[in-house]
PDB file of C-alpha atoms and ligand atoms in Angstrom:
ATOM      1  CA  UNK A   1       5.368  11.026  -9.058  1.00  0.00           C
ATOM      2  CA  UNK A   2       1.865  12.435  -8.002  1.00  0.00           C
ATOM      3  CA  UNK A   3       4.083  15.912  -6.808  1.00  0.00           C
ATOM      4  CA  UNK A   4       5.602  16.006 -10.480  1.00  0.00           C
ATOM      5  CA  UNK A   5       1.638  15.841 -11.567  1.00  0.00           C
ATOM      6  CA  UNK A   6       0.259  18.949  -9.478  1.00  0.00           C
ATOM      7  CA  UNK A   7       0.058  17.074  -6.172  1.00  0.00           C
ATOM      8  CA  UNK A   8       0.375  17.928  -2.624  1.00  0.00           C
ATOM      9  CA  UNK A   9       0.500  14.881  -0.112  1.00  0.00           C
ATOM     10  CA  UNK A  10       0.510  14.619   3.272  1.00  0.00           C
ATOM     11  CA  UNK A  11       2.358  11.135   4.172  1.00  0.00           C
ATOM     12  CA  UNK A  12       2.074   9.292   7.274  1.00  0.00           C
ATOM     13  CA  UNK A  13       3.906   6.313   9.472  1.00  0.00           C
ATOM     14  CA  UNK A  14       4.782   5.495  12.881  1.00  0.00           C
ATOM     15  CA  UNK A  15       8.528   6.833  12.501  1.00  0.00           C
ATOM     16  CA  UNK A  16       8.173  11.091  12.861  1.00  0.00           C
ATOM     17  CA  UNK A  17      11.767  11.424  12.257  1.00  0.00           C
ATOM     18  CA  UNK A  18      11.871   9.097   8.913  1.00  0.00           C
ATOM     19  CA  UNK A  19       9.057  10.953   7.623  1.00  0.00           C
ATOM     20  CA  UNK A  20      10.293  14.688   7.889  1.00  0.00           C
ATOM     21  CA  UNK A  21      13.442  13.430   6.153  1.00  0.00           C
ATOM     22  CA  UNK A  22      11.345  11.765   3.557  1.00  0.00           C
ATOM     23  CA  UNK A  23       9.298  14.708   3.603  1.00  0.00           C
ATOM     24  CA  UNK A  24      12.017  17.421   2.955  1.00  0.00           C
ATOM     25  CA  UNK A  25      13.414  15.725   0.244  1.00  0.00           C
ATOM     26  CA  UNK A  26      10.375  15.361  -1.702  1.00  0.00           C
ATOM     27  CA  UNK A  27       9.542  18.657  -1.389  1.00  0.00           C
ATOM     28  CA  UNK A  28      12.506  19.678  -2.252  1.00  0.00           C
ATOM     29  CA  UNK A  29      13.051  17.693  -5.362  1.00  0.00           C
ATOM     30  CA  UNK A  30       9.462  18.649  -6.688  1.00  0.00           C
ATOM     31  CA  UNK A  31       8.592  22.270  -5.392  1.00  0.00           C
ATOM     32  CA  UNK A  32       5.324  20.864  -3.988  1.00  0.00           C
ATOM     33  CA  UNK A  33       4.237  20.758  -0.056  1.00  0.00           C
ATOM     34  CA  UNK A  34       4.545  17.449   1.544  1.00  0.00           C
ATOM     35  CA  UNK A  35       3.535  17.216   5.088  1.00  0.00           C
ATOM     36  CA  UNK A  36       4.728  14.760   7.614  1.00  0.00           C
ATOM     37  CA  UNK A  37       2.238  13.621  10.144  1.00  0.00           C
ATOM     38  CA  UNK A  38       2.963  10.551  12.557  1.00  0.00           C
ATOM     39  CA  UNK A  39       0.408   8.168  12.772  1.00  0.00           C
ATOM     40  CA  UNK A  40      -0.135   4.524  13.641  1.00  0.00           C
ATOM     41  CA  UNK A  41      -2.983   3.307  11.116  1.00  0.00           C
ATOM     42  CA  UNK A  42      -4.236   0.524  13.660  1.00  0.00           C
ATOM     43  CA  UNK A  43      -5.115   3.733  15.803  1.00  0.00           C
ATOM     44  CA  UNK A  44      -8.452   5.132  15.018  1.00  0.00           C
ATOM     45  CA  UNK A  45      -8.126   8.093  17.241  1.00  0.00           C
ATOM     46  CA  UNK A  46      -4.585   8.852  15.491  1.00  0.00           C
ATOM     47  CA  UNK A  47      -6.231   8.372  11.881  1.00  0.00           C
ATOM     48  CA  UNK A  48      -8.814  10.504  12.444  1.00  0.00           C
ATOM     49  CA  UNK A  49      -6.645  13.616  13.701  1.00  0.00           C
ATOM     50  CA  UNK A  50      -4.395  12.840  10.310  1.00  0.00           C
ATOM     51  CA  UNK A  51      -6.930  13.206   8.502  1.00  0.00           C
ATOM     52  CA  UNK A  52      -8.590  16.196  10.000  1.00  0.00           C
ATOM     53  CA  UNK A  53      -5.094  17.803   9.860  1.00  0.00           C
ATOM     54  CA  UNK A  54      -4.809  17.217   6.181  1.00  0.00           C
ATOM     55  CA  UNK A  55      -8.500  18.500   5.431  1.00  0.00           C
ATOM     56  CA  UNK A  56      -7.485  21.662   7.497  1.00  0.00           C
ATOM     57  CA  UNK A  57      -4.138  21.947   5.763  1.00  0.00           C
ATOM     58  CA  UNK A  58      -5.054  21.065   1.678  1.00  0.00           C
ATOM     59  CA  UNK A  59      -9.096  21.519   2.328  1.00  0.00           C
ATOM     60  CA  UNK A  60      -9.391  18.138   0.185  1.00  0.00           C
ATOM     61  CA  UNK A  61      -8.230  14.891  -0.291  1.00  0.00           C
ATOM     62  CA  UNK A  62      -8.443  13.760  -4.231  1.00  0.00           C
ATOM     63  CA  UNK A  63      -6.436  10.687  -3.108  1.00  0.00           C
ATOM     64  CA  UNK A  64      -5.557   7.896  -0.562  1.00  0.00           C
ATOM     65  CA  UNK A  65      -3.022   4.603  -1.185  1.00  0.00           C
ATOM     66  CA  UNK A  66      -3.333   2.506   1.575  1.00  0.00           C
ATOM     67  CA  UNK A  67       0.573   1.677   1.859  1.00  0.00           C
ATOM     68  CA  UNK A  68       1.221   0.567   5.336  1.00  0.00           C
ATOM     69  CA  UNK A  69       2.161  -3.081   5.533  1.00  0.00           C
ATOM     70  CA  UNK A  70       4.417  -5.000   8.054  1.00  0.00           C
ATOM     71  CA  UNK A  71       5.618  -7.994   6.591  1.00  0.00           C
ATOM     72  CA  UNK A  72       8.802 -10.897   6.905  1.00  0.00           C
ATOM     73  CA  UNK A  73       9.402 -14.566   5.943  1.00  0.00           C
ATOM     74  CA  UNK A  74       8.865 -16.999   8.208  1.00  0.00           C
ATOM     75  CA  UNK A  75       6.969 -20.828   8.272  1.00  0.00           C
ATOM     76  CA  UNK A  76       3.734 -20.611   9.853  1.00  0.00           C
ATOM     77  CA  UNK A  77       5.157 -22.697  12.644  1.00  0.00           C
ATOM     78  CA  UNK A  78       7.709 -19.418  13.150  1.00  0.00           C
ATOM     79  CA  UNK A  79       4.513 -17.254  13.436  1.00  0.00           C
ATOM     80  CA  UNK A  80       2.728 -16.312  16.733  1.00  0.00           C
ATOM     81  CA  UNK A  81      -0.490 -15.555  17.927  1.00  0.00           C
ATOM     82  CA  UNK A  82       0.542 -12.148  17.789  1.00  0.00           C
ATOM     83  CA  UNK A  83       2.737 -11.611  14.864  1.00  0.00           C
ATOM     84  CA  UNK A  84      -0.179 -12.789  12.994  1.00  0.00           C
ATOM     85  CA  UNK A  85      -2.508 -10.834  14.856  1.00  0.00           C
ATOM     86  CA  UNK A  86       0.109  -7.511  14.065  1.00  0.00           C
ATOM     87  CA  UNK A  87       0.444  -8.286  10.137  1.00  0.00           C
ATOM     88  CA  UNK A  88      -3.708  -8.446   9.837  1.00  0.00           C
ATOM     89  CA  UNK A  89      -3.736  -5.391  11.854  1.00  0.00           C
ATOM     90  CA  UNK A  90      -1.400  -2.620   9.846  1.00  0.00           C
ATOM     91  CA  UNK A  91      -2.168  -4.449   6.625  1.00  0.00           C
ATOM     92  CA  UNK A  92      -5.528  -4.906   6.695  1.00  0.00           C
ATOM     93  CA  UNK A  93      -7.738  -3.130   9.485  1.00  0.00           C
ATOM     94  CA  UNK A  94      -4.937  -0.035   8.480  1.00  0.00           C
ATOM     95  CA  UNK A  95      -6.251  -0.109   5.431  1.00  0.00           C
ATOM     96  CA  UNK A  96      -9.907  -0.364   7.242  1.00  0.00           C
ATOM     97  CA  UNK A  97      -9.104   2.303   8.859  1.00  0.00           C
ATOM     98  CA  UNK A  98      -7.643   4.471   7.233  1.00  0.00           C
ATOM     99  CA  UNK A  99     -10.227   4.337   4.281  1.00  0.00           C
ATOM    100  CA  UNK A 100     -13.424   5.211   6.296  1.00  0.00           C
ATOM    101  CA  UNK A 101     -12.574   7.925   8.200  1.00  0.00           C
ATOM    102  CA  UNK A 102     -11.717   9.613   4.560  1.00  0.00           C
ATOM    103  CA  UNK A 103     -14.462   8.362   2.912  1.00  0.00           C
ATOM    104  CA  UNK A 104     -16.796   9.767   6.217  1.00  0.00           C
ATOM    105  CA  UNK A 105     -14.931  12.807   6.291  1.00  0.00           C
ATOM    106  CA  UNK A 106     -14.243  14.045   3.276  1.00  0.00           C
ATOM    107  CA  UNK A 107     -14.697  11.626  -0.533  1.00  0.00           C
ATOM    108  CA  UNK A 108     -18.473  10.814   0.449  1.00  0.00           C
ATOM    109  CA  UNK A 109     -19.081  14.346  -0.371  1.00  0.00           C
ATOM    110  CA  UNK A 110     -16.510  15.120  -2.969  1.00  0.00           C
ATOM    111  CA  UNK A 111     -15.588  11.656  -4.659  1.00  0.00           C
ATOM    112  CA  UNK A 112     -12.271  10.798  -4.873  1.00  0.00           C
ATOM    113  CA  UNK A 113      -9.692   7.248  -5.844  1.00  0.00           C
ATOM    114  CA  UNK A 114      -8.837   5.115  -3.076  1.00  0.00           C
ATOM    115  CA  UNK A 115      -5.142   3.012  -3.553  1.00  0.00           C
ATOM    116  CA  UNK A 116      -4.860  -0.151  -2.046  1.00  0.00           C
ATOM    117  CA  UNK A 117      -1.282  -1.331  -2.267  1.00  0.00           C
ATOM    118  CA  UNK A 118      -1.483  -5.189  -2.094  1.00  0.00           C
ATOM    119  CA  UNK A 119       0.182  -8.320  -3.500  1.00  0.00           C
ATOM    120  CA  UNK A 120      -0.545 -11.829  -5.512  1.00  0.00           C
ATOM    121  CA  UNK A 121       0.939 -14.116  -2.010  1.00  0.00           C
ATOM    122  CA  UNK A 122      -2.271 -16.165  -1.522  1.00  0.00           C
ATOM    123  CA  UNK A 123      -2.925 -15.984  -5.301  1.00  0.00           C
ATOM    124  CA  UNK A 124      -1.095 -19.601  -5.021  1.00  0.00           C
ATOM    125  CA  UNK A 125      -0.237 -19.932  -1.396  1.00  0.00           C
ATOM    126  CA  UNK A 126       3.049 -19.052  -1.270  1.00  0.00           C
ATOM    127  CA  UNK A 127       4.826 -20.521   1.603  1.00  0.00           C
ATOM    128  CA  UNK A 128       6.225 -18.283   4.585  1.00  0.00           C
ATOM    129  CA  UNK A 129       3.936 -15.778   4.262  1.00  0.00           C
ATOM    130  CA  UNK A 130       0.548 -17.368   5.366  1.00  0.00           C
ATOM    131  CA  UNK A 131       0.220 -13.983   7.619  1.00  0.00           C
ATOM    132  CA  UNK A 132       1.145 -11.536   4.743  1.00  0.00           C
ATOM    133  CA  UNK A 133      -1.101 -13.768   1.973  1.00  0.00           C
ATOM    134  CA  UNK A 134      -4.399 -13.624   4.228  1.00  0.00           C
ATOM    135  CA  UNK A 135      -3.955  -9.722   4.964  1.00  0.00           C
ATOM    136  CA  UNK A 136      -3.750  -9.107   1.512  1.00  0.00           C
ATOM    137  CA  UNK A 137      -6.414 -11.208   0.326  1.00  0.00           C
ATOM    138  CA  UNK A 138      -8.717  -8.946   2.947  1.00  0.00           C
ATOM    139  CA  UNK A 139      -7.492  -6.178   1.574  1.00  0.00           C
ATOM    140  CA  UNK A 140      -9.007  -7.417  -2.162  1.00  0.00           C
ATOM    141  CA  UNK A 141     -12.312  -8.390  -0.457  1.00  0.00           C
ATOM    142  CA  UNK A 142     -12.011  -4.345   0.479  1.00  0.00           C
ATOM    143  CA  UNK A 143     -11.453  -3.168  -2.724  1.00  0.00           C
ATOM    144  CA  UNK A 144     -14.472  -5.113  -4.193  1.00  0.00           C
ATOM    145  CA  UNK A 145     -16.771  -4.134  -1.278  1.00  0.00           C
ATOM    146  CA  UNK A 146     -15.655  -0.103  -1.076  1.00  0.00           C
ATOM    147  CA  UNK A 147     -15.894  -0.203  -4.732  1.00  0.00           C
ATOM    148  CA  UNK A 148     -19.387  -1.917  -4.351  1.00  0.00           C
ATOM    149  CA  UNK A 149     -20.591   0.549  -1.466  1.00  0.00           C
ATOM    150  CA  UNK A 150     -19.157   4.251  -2.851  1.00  0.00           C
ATOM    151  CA  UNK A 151     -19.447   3.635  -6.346  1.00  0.00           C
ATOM    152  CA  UNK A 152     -22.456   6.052  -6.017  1.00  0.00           C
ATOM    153  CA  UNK A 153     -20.622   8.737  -4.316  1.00  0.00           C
ATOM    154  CA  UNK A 154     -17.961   8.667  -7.758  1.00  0.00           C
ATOM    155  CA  UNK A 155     -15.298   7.021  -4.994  1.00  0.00           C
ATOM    156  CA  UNK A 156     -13.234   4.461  -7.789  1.00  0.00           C
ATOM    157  CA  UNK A 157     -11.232   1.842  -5.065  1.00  0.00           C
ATOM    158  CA  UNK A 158      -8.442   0.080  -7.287  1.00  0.00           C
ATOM    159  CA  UNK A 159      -5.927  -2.413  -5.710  1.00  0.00           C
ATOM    160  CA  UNK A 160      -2.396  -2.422  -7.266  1.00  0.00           C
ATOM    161  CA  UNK A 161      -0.182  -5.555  -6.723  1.00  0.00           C
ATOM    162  CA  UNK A 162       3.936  -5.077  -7.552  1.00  0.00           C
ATOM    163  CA  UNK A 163       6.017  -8.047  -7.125  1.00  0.00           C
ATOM    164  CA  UNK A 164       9.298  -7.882  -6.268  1.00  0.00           C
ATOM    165  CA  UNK A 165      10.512  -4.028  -6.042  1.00  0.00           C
ATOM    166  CA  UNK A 166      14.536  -2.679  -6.370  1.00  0.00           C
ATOM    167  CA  UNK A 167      15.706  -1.598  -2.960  1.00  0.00           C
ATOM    168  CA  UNK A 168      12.878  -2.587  -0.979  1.00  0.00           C
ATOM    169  CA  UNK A 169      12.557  -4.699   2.888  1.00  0.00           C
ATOM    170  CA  UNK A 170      11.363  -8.216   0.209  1.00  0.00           C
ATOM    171  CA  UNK A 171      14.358  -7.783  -2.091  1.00  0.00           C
ATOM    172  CA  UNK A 172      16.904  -7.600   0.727  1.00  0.00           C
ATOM    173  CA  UNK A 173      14.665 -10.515   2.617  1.00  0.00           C
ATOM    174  CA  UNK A 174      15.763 -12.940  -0.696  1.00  0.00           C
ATOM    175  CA  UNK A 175      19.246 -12.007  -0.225  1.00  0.00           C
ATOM    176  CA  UNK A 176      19.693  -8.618  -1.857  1.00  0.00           C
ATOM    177  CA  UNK A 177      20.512  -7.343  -5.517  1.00  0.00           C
ATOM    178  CA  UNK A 178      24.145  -9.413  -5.527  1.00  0.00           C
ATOM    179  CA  UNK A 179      22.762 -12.532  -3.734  1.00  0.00           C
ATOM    180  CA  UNK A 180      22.130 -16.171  -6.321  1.00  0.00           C
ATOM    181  CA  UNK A 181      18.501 -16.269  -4.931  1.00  0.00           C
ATOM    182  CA  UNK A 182      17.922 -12.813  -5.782  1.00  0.00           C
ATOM    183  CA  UNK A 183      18.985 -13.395  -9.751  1.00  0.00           C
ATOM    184  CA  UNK A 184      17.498 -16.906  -9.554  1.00  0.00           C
ATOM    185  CA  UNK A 185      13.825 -14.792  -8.526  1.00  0.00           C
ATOM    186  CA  UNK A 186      14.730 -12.433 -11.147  1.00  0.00           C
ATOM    187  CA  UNK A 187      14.813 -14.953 -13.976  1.00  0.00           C
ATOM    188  CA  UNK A 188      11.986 -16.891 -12.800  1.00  0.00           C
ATOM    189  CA  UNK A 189       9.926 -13.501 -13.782  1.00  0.00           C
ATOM    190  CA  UNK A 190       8.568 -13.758 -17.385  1.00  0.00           C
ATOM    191  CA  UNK A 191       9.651 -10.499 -18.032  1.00  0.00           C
ATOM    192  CA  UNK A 192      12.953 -11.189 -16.298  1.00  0.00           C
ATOM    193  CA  UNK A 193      12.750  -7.859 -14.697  1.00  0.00           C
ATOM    194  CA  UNK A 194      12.126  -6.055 -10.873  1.00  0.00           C
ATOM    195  CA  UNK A 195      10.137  -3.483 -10.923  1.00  0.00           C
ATOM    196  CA  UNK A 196      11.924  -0.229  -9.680  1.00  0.00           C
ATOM    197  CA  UNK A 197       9.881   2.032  -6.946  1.00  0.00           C
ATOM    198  CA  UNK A 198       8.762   4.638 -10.458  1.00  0.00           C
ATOM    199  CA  UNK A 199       7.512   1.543 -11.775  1.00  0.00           C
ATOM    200  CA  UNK A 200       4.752   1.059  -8.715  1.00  0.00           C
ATOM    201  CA  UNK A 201       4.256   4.769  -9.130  1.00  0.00           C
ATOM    202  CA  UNK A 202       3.165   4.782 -12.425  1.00  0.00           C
ATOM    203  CA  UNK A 203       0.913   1.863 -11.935  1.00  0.00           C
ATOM    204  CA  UNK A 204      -0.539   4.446  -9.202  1.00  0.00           C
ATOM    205  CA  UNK A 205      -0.392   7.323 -11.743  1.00  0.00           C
ATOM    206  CA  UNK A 206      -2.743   5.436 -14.248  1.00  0.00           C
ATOM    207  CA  UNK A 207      -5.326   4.280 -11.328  1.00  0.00           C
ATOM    208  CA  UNK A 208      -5.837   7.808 -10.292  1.00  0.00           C
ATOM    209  CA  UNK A 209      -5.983   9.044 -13.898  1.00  0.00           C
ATOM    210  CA  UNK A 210      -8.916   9.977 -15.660  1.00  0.00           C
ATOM    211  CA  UNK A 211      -7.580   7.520 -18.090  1.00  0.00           C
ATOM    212  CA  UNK A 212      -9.059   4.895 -15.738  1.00  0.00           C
ATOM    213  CA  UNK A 213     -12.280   6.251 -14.455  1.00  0.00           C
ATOM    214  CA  UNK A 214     -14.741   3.651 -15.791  1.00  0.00           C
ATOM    215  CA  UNK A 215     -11.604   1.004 -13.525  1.00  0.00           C
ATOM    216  CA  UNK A 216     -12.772   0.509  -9.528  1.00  0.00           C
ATOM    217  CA  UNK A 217     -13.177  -2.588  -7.930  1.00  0.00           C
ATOM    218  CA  UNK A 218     -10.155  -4.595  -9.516  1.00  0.00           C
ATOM    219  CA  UNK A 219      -6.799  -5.587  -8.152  1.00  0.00           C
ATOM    220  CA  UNK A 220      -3.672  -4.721 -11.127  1.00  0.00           C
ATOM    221  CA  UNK A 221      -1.136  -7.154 -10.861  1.00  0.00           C
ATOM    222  CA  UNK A 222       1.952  -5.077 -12.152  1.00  0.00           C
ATOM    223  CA  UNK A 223       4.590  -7.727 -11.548  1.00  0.00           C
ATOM    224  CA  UNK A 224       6.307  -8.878 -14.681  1.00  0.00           C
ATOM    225  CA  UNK A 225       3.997 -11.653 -14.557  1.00  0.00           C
ATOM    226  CA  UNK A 226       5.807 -13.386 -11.639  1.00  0.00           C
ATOM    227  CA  UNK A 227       3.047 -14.488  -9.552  1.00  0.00           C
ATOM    228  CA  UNK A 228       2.226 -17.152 -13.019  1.00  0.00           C
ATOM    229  CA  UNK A 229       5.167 -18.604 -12.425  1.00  0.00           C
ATOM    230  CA  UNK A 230       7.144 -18.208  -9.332  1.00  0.00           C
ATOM    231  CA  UNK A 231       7.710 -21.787  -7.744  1.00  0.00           C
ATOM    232  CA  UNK A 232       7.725 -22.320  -4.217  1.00  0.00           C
ATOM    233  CA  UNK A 233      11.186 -23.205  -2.215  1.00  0.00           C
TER     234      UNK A 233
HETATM  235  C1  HXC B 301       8.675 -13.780  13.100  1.00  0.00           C
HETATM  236  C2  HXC B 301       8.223 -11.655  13.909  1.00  0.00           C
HETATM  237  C3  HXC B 301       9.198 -11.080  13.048  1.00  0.00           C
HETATM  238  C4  HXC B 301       9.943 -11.985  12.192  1.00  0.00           C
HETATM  239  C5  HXC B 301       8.267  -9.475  14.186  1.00  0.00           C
HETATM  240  N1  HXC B 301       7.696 -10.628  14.594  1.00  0.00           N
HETATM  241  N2  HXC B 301       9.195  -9.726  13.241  1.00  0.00           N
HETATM  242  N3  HXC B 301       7.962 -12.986  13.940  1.00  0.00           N
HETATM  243  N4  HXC B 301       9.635 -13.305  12.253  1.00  0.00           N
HETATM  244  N5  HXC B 301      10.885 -11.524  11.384  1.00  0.00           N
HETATM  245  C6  HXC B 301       6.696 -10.785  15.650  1.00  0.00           C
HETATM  246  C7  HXC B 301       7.211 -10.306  16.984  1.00  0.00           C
HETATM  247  O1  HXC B 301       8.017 -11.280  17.614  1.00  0.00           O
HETATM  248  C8  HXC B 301       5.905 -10.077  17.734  1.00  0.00           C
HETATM  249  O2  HXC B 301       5.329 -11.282  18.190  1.00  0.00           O
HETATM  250  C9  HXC B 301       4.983  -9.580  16.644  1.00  0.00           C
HETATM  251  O3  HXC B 301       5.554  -9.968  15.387  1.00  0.00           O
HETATM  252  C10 HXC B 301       4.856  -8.069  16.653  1.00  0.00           C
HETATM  253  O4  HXC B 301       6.153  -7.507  16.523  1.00  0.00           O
HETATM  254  P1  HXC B 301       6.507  -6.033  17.069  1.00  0.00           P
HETATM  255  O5  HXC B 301       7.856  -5.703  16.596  1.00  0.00           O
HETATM  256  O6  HXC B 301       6.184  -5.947  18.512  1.00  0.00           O
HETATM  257  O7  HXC B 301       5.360  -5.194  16.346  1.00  0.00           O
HETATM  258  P2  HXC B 301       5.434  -3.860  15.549  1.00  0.00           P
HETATM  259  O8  HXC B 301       6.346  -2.865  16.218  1.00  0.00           O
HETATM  260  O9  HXC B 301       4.038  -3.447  15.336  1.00  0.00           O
HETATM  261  O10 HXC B 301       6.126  -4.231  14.136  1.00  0.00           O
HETATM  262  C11 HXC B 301       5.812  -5.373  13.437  1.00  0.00           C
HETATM  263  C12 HXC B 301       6.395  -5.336  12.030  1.00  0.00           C
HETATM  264  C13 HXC B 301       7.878  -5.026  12.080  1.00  0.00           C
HETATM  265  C14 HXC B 301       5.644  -4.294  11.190  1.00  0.00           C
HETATM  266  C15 HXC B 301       6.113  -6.639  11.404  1.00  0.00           C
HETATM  267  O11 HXC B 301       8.626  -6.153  11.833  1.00  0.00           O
HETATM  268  C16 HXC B 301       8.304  -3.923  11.191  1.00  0.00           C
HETATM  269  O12 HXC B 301       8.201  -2.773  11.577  1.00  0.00           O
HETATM  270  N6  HXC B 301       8.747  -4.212   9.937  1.00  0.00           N
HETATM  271  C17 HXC B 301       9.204  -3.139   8.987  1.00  0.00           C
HETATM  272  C18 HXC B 301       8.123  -2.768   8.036  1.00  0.00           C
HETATM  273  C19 HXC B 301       7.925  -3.855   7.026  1.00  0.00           C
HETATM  274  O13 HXC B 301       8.018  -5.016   7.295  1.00  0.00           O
HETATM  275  N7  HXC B 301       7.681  -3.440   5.802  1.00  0.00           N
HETATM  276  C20 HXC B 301       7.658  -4.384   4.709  1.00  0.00           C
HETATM  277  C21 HXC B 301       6.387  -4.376   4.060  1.00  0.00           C
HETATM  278  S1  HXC B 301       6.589  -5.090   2.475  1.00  0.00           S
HETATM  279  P3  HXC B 301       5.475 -11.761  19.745  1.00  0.00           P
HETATM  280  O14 HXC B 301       4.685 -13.017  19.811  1.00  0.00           O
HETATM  281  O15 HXC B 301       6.933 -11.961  19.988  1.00  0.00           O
HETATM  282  O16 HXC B 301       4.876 -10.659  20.578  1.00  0.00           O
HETATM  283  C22 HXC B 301       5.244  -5.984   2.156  1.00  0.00           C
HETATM  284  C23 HXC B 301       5.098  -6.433   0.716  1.00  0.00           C
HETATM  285  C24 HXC B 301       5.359  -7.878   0.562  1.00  0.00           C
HETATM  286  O17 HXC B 301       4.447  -6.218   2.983  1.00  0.00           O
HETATM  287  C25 HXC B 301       5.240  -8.264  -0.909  1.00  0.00           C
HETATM  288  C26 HXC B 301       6.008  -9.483  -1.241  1.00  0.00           C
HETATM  289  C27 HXC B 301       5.923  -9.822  -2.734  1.00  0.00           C
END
């Protein structure tokens, strides 16, 4: 979406070989550059060549959404030190991270939007994701305090929550598109609708937009509504 709008993005994970592909076929499909650069965001060291690599490459960076996120169901008495320790760490000190070394390097001087790709779990406490919900909710406190800090250097930080997305890791964790519990989450959603991937990129589109620039420091739920009334198994 932000290639069909004049973009060029660099995008960035642990898996190199994932990324090229992904790469390619953006690039491809749009006619804009997309570089692939392989990066762990709970690695300072690693963030800060990234981004020093995309500043060399582009010579600016109008735009960062904070995307990483490791996430599964499981009880709380399923969880261990560690996998909760992991989830905080690519959620939210990736999103730490990641945000700045960008702002230091680069939107201090120049201003820029910074994404942060969240979600409504410990809106309610939803159960089984105890490690997911408190990650996010860090990443709001983020939002709020980035917003709060670089405000004055014209840096707008917006969080954007989807709920359930088509053909994403969540969707197939409720059973997939042909699955009971999938349609039963489905209807549960006052809209009675997923969002598809565009959907989440539009959200994105209008954040970065100069349609919102009097918008930073707020969280956009863009979920159909579900987090009002999805019920807890
Ligand atoms: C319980 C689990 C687990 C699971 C991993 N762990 N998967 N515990 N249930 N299903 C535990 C491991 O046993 C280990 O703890 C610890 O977590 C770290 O796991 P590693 O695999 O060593 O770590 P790492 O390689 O860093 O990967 C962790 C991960 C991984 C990111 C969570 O599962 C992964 O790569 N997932 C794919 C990416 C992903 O989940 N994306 C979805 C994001 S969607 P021990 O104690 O054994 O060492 C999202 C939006 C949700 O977040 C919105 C919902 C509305």
């Amino acid at each position: 979406m932000l290639h069909r709008h004049g973009c060029t993005t660099v995008i960035a994970s642990r898996k190199f070989d994932r990324l090229k592909q992904s790469a390619d076929a953006l690039s491809i499909a749009t006619g804009q550059q997309c570089l692939p650069i392989q990066m762990d965001v709970r690695k300072p060291i690693e963030v800060m060549n990234t981004v020093d690599e995309a500043i060399s490459s582009f010579k600016r960076i109008d735009i960062l959404i904070n995307n990483a996120a490791g996430n599964f169901l499981t009880p709380t008495s399923g969880l261990s030190f560690n996998a909760y320790k992991t989830v905080l760490d690519i959620d939210t000190v990736g999103t730490f991270n990641v945000s700045k070394v960008i702002y230091e390097k680069y939107m201090q001087n120049h201003g820029g939007v910074i994404i942060n790709i969240t979600a409504t779990l410990y809106y309610r406490g939803q159960t089984l994701q105890a490690h997911a919900g408190s990650a996010k909710a860090a990443i709001d406190a983020l939002t709020k305090h980035f917003a709060v800090e670089w405000g004055p250097n014209n840096v707008r930080v917006i969080g954007i929550a989807p709920g359930l997305v088509a053909g994403t890791g969540f969707a197939m964790a409720i059973g997939g598109v042909d699955s009971d519990a999938y349609r039963e989450y489905v209807s549960g959603i006052p809209l009675h609708r997923e969002s598809a991937k565009v959907d989440v990129a539009h959200a994105v589109l209008f954040c970065v937009s100069p349609a919102a620039k009097m918008i930073t420091g707020h969280t956009l739920v863009a979920d159909g509504g579900s987090w009002l009334t999805f019920a807890n198994p």
